[in-house]
Coordinates of C-alpha atoms in Angstrom, one line a residue:
M1 CA -19.0 32.3 -3.9
K2 CA -19.3 28.3 -3.3
R3 CA -15.8 26.4 -4.6
L4 CA -16.4 24.1 -7.2
F5 CA -15.7 20.5 -6.4
K6 CA -13.2 18.9 -8.4
A7 CA -12.5 15.2 -9.1
F8 CA -9.6 13.5 -10.5
I9 CA -9.9 9.7 -11.9
S10 CA -7.0 8.0 -13.0
F11 CA -7.9 4.9 -15.8
D12 CA -5.6 1.8 -16.0
I13 CA -7.1 -1.1 -18.0
E14 CA -6.1 -4.6 -15.9
G15 CA -8.7 -4.1 -13.7
V16 CA -11.7 -3.6 -15.9
S17 CA -14.4 -6.3 -15.4
A18 CA -14.2 -8.0 -18.8
I19 CA -10.5 -8.8 -18.9
A20 CA -8.5 -11.8 -17.8
S21 CA -5.6 -11.9 -19.6
R22 CA -3.3 -9.3 -21.6
S23 CA -4.0 -10.8 -24.5
E24 CA -7.5 -9.5 -24.7
Y25 CA -6.5 -6.0 -24.7
R26 CA -3.7 -6.0 -27.6
K27 CA -4.7 -3.8 -30.3
D28 CA -5.0 -6.4 -32.8
S29 CA -7.1 -8.7 -30.5
D30 CA -10.7 -9.4 -31.7
N31 CA -11.6 -8.3 -28.1
W32 CA -10.1 -4.8 -28.4
S33 CA -13.0 -2.9 -29.5
M34 CA -15.3 -4.6 -26.8
I35 CA -12.8 -3.9 -24.2
R36 CA -12.3 -0.5 -24.8
Q37 CA -16.3 0.1 -24.8
I38 CA -16.6 -1.7 -21.3
A39 CA -13.5 0.4 -20.0
T40 CA -15.2 3.9 -21.3
G41 CA -18.5 2.5 -19.5
E42 CA -16.8 1.9 -16.1
V43 CA -15.1 5.2 -16.4
N44 CA -18.6 6.9 -17.3
A45 CA -20.1 5.0 -14.1
A46 CA -17.8 6.9 -11.9
V47 CA -18.5 10.1 -13.7
R48 CA -22.2 9.8 -13.2
G49 CA -22.0 8.8 -9.3
I50 CA -19.7 11.9 -9.0
R51 CA -22.3 14.3 -10.4
K52 CA -25.3 12.2 -8.4
A53 CA -23.3 13.7 -5.3
K54 CA -22.0 16.9 -6.9
P55 CA -24.0 17.8 -9.9
N56 CA -21.8 20.9 -10.9
A57 CA -18.5 18.9 -10.5
A58 CA -15.5 19.4 -12.6
I59 CA -13.7 16.0 -13.6
I60 CA -10.6 15.4 -15.3
V61 CA -10.2 11.6 -16.4
C62 CA -6.3 10.4 -16.9
D63 CA -6.0 7.5 -19.4
S64 CA -3.2 5.9 -18.0
H65 CA -2.5 2.5 -19.7
A66 CA 0.1 2.0 -22.0
E67 CA 0.3 5.0 -24.4
G68 CA -2.7 6.6 -22.6
M69 CA -5.1 6.0 -25.7
N70 CA -7.7 3.7 -24.3
L71 CA -11.0 5.1 -23.8
L72 CA -13.4 6.1 -26.3
I73 CA -13.4 9.9 -26.1
E74 CA -16.7 10.3 -28.2
K75 CA -18.5 7.8 -25.7
L76 CA -17.2 9.6 -22.7
E77 CA -19.5 11.7 -20.2
P78 CA -19.8 15.2 -21.8
G79 CA -18.5 18.0 -19.9
I80 CA -15.2 16.1 -18.6
Q81 CA -11.5 16.9 -19.5
L82 CA -9.3 14.0 -20.8
V83 CA -5.7 13.3 -20.2
K84 CA -4.0 11.3 -23.0
G85 CA -0.8 10.4 -24.6
T86 CA 2.6 10.0 -23.5
P87 CA 5.2 11.4 -22.3
R88 CA 4.3 13.0 -19.3
T89 CA 5.9 13.2 -16.1
Y90 CA 3.6 12.0 -13.3
Y91 CA 2.2 9.9 -15.7
M92 CA -1.0 7.9 -14.1
I93 CA -1.6 11.0 -12.0
Q94 CA -0.8 13.7 -14.5
D95 CA -2.4 17.3 -13.5
I96 CA -3.8 16.4 -10.2
D97 CA -2.9 19.6 -8.0
R98 CA -4.0 21.1 -4.6
S99 CA -7.6 22.2 -6.2
F100 CA -8.9 18.5 -6.4
D101 CA -11.3 17.1 -3.7
V102 CA -10.8 13.5 -4.3
L103 CA -9.0 10.8 -6.4
M104 CA -10.5 7.9 -7.9
L105 CA -8.6 5.0 -9.3
I106 CA -10.9 2.9 -12.2
G107 CA -9.6 -0.6 -13.6
Y108 CA -6.8 -0.8 -11.2
H109 CA -4.8 -3.9 -10.1
A110 CA -2.7 -5.5 -7.4
M111 CA 0.9 -4.9 -6.8
A112 CA 3.6 -7.1 -8.3
G113 CA 3.9 -10.7 -6.8
T114 CA 0.2 -10.8 -5.7
R115 CA -1.0 -14.5 -5.4
R116 CA -4.2 -14.6 -7.8
G117 CA -4.0 -11.2 -8.6
L118 CA -5.2 -10.5 -12.2
M119 CA -2.0 -9.2 -14.3
D120 CA -0.3 -8.1 -11.3
H121 CA 2.7 -5.6 -11.5
T122 CA 3.8 -2.5 -10.3
Y123 CA 4.4 0.1 -13.4
S124 CA 5.8 -2.4 -15.4
S125 CA 6.0 -6.3 -15.3
S126 CA 9.0 -6.4 -17.8
L127 CA 11.0 -4.1 -15.8
I128 CA 9.9 -3.8 -12.2
Y129 CA 9.7 -6.8 -9.6
R130 CA 9.1 -5.1 -6.5
I131 CA 9.2 -1.4 -5.3
R132 CA 9.2 -0.7 -1.3
I133 CA 9.2 2.6 0.3
N134 CA 10.2 2.7 4.1
G135 CA 10.7 -0.9 3.7
V136 CA 6.9 -1.2 3.0
E137 CA 5.9 -2.8 -0.5
V138 CA 3.9 -0.9 -2.6
G139 CA 1.8 -0.7 -5.8
E140 CA 0.5 1.7 -8.3
T141 CA -2.5 2.4 -6.3
E142 CA -0.4 3.3 -2.8
I143 CA 2.0 5.5 -5.0
N144 CA -0.5 7.1 -6.7
A145 CA -2.6 8.0 -3.7
A146 CA 0.8 9.5 -2.0
V147 CA 1.0 11.7 -5.1
A148 CA -2.5 13.0 -4.6
G149 CA -1.6 12.9 -0.9
F150 CA 1.3 15.3 -1.5
Y151 CA -1.4 18.0 -2.6
G152 CA -3.6 17.3 0.2
V153 CA -6.0 15.3 -2.3
P154 CA -7.7 12.1 -0.7
L155 CA -8.2 8.7 -2.5
G156 CA -12.2 7.9 -2.3
L157 CA -12.9 4.8 -4.6
V158 CA -10.7 2.1 -6.1
T159 CA -12.0 -0.7 -8.9
G160 CA -10.3 -3.9 -9.7
D161 CA -9.9 -7.5 -9.2
D162 CA -10.5 -9.0 -5.4
Q163 CA -7.1 -9.1 -4.5
L164 CA -7.0 -5.6 -5.5
S165 CA -9.9 -5.0 -2.8
K166 CA -7.8 -6.7 -0.1
E167 CA -4.8 -4.7 -1.1
V168 CA -6.7 -1.6 -0.4
K169 CA -8.5 -2.5 2.5
K170 CA -5.2 -3.7 4.3
F171 CA -3.2 -0.7 3.2
F172 CA -5.6 2.3 3.8
G173 CA -8.3 0.6 6.1
P174 CA -12.2 0.7 5.5
G175 CA -12.6 4.3 5.0
V176 CA -12.0 4.1 1.0
E177 CA -14.6 2.6 -1.2
T178 CA -13.8 -0.5 -3.4
V179 CA -15.8 -1.9 -6.0
T180 CA -14.6 -5.9 -6.9
T181 CA -14.8 -6.5 -11.0
K182 CA -13.7 -9.9 -10.8
Y183 CA -12.2 -12.6 -8.9
G184 CA -8.9 -14.0 -9.6
I185 CA -8.3 -17.8 -10.2
S186 CA -4.6 -17.4 -11.3
R187 CA -2.6 -14.4 -13.1
C188 CA -4.7 -14.8 -16.4
A189 CA -7.9 -16.4 -15.0
A190 CA -10.9 -15.0 -13.5
R191 CA -14.5 -15.2 -12.6
I192 CA -15.7 -12.0 -14.0
R193 CA -18.8 -10.1 -12.8
L194 CA -21.0 -8.8 -15.8
P195 CA -20.3 -5.1 -16.9
A196 CA -23.7 -3.9 -16.1
E197 CA -23.5 -5.0 -12.8
V198 CA -20.3 -3.6 -12.0
T199 CA -20.9 -0.2 -13.5
A200 CA -24.0 0.1 -11.2
E201 CA -21.8 -0.2 -8.3
I202 CA -19.3 2.0 -9.6
E203 CA -21.7 4.8 -9.6
L204 CA -22.9 4.0 -6.5
K205 CA -19.7 3.8 -4.7
A206 CA -18.5 6.9 -6.6
C207 CA -21.4 8.8 -5.2
R208 CA -20.7 7.5 -1.6
A209 CA -17.4 8.5 -1.8
C210 CA -18.2 12.2 -2.8
N211 CA -20.5 12.2 0.3
R212 CA -18.1 11.1 2.5
I213 CA -15.3 13.6 1.6
K214 CA -15.2 15.4 5.1
I215 CA -14.0 12.0 6.8
L216 CA -11.5 10.9 3.8
R217 CA -7.9 11.7 4.6
P218 CA -5.1 12.4 2.5
F219 CA -2.2 9.6 2.5
N220 CA 1.3 10.4 2.8
F221 CA 4.5 8.7 3.5
K222 CA 7.1 9.4 6.1
K223 CA 9.8 12.0 4.5
P224 CA 12.0 11.7 3.4
L225 CA 11.3 8.3 1.5
I226 CA 13.7 5.4 1.1
A227 CA 12.6 4.0 -2.4
D228 CA 14.0 0.5 -3.0
F229 CA 13.5 -0.7 -6.4
E230 CA 14.1 -4.5 -7.4
V231 CA 14.3 -4.6 -11.1
I232 CA 13.8 -7.9 -13.2
N233 CA 17.3 -8.4 -14.3
T234 CA 21.0 -7.1 -13.6
L235 CA 21.1 -5.1 -17.3
I236 CA 18.3 -2.9 -16.0
A237 CA 20.4 -2.2 -13.0
D238 CA 23.5 -1.6 -14.6
V239 CA 21.9 0.9 -16.9
C240 CA 20.3 2.9 -13.7
E241 CA 23.0 2.6 -11.4
P242 CA 25.0 5.9 -12.8
L243 CA 21.5 7.8 -12.0
P244 CA 22.6 10.7 -9.4
G245 CA 21.3 9.6 -6.0
I246 CA 21.0 6.3 -6.9
K247 CA 22.9 3.1 -4.8
R248 CA 23.4 -0.4 -5.9
T249 CA 22.8 -2.4 -3.2
G250 CA 22.6 -5.8 -5.1
G251 CA 22.5 -7.6 -8.3
R252 CA 19.1 -6.3 -9.1
Q253 CA 18.4 -3.9 -6.4
L254 CA 18.6 0.1 -6.6
R255 CA 17.9 2.4 -3.5
Y256 CA 17.1 6.1 -3.8
K257 CA 16.8 8.5 -0.7
T258 CA 14.0 11.3 -1.7
K259 CA 12.8 14.1 -0.1
D260 CA 9.0 13.5 -1.2
I261 CA 6.8 11.5 -3.5
L262 CA 7.3 13.6 -6.8
E263 CA 10.9 13.2 -6.8
F264 CA 10.3 9.5 -6.3
Y265 CA 8.1 9.4 -9.3
R266 CA 10.3 11.0 -11.3
I267 CA 13.2 8.6 -10.6
L268 CA 10.7 5.8 -11.1
G269 CA 10.2 7.0 -14.6
L270 CA 13.6 7.3 -15.5
V271 CA 14.1 3.5 -14.1
C272 CA 11.3 2.3 -16.4
D273 CA 12.6 4.7 -19.7
L274 CA 16.3 3.4 -19.4
G275 CA 15.4 -0.1 -18.4
A276 CA 13.2 -0.4 -21.3
A277 CA 15.7 1.1 -23.7
A278 CA 18.3 -1.5 -22.5
L279 CA 16.2 -4.2 -23.2
T280 CA 15.1 -3.0 -27.0

């Protein structure tokens, strides 16, 4: 019996084509309803592309922005499953496992500190200034690709602004498909591609990624991982310093030596949760 092809889509919102600023996707914004529809359309385009290549594919979509309740479930392509809500241990990549064949990241953004990166940050712009793993600066794309890589699942497609596309090509090479949804002018200004054009390209590139699955390779960091967190202020470092295994290496710097990316992800979640509690 032929094994079922499985695809995992992790969705974030900053990289969606229509958005230039955080003010546009506040839930009290006049634009919020429109943004949700466009975001859902971009996810749907990835689903259609996967099914063009693999008609009977099983697909999980992980809604991974804020509380994880952004996509319009009633407008998603039928037959998928949706992960939503919070808390969850592996937030942006929750429920991925060895049964999947490919990871796709839709609506993502560049890592914190990227010039002209639209709404650039790494997990939390209010808590995290920079993350390095084994001395290499990383963002959400690299971290989530490594979690998938732990399970042997390769990264196939990333969509977001032009600075993210450059980041992906630099970090992963030309094998990973990218769709540039907009071009950064500053952190909160962009030259936008129209959603219809973007969704057409996402569908094309998602199909292409699935057809090229045999040449894609899972991404992994060398073990053990040395993770360096640079947080926004010393209060966050103060409350995180007592965590088992954390070493304070500076006023805003924390170091954690971890056996694998899953343990790192759990520590990252704790740093964010404790930091957020300290700032409230």
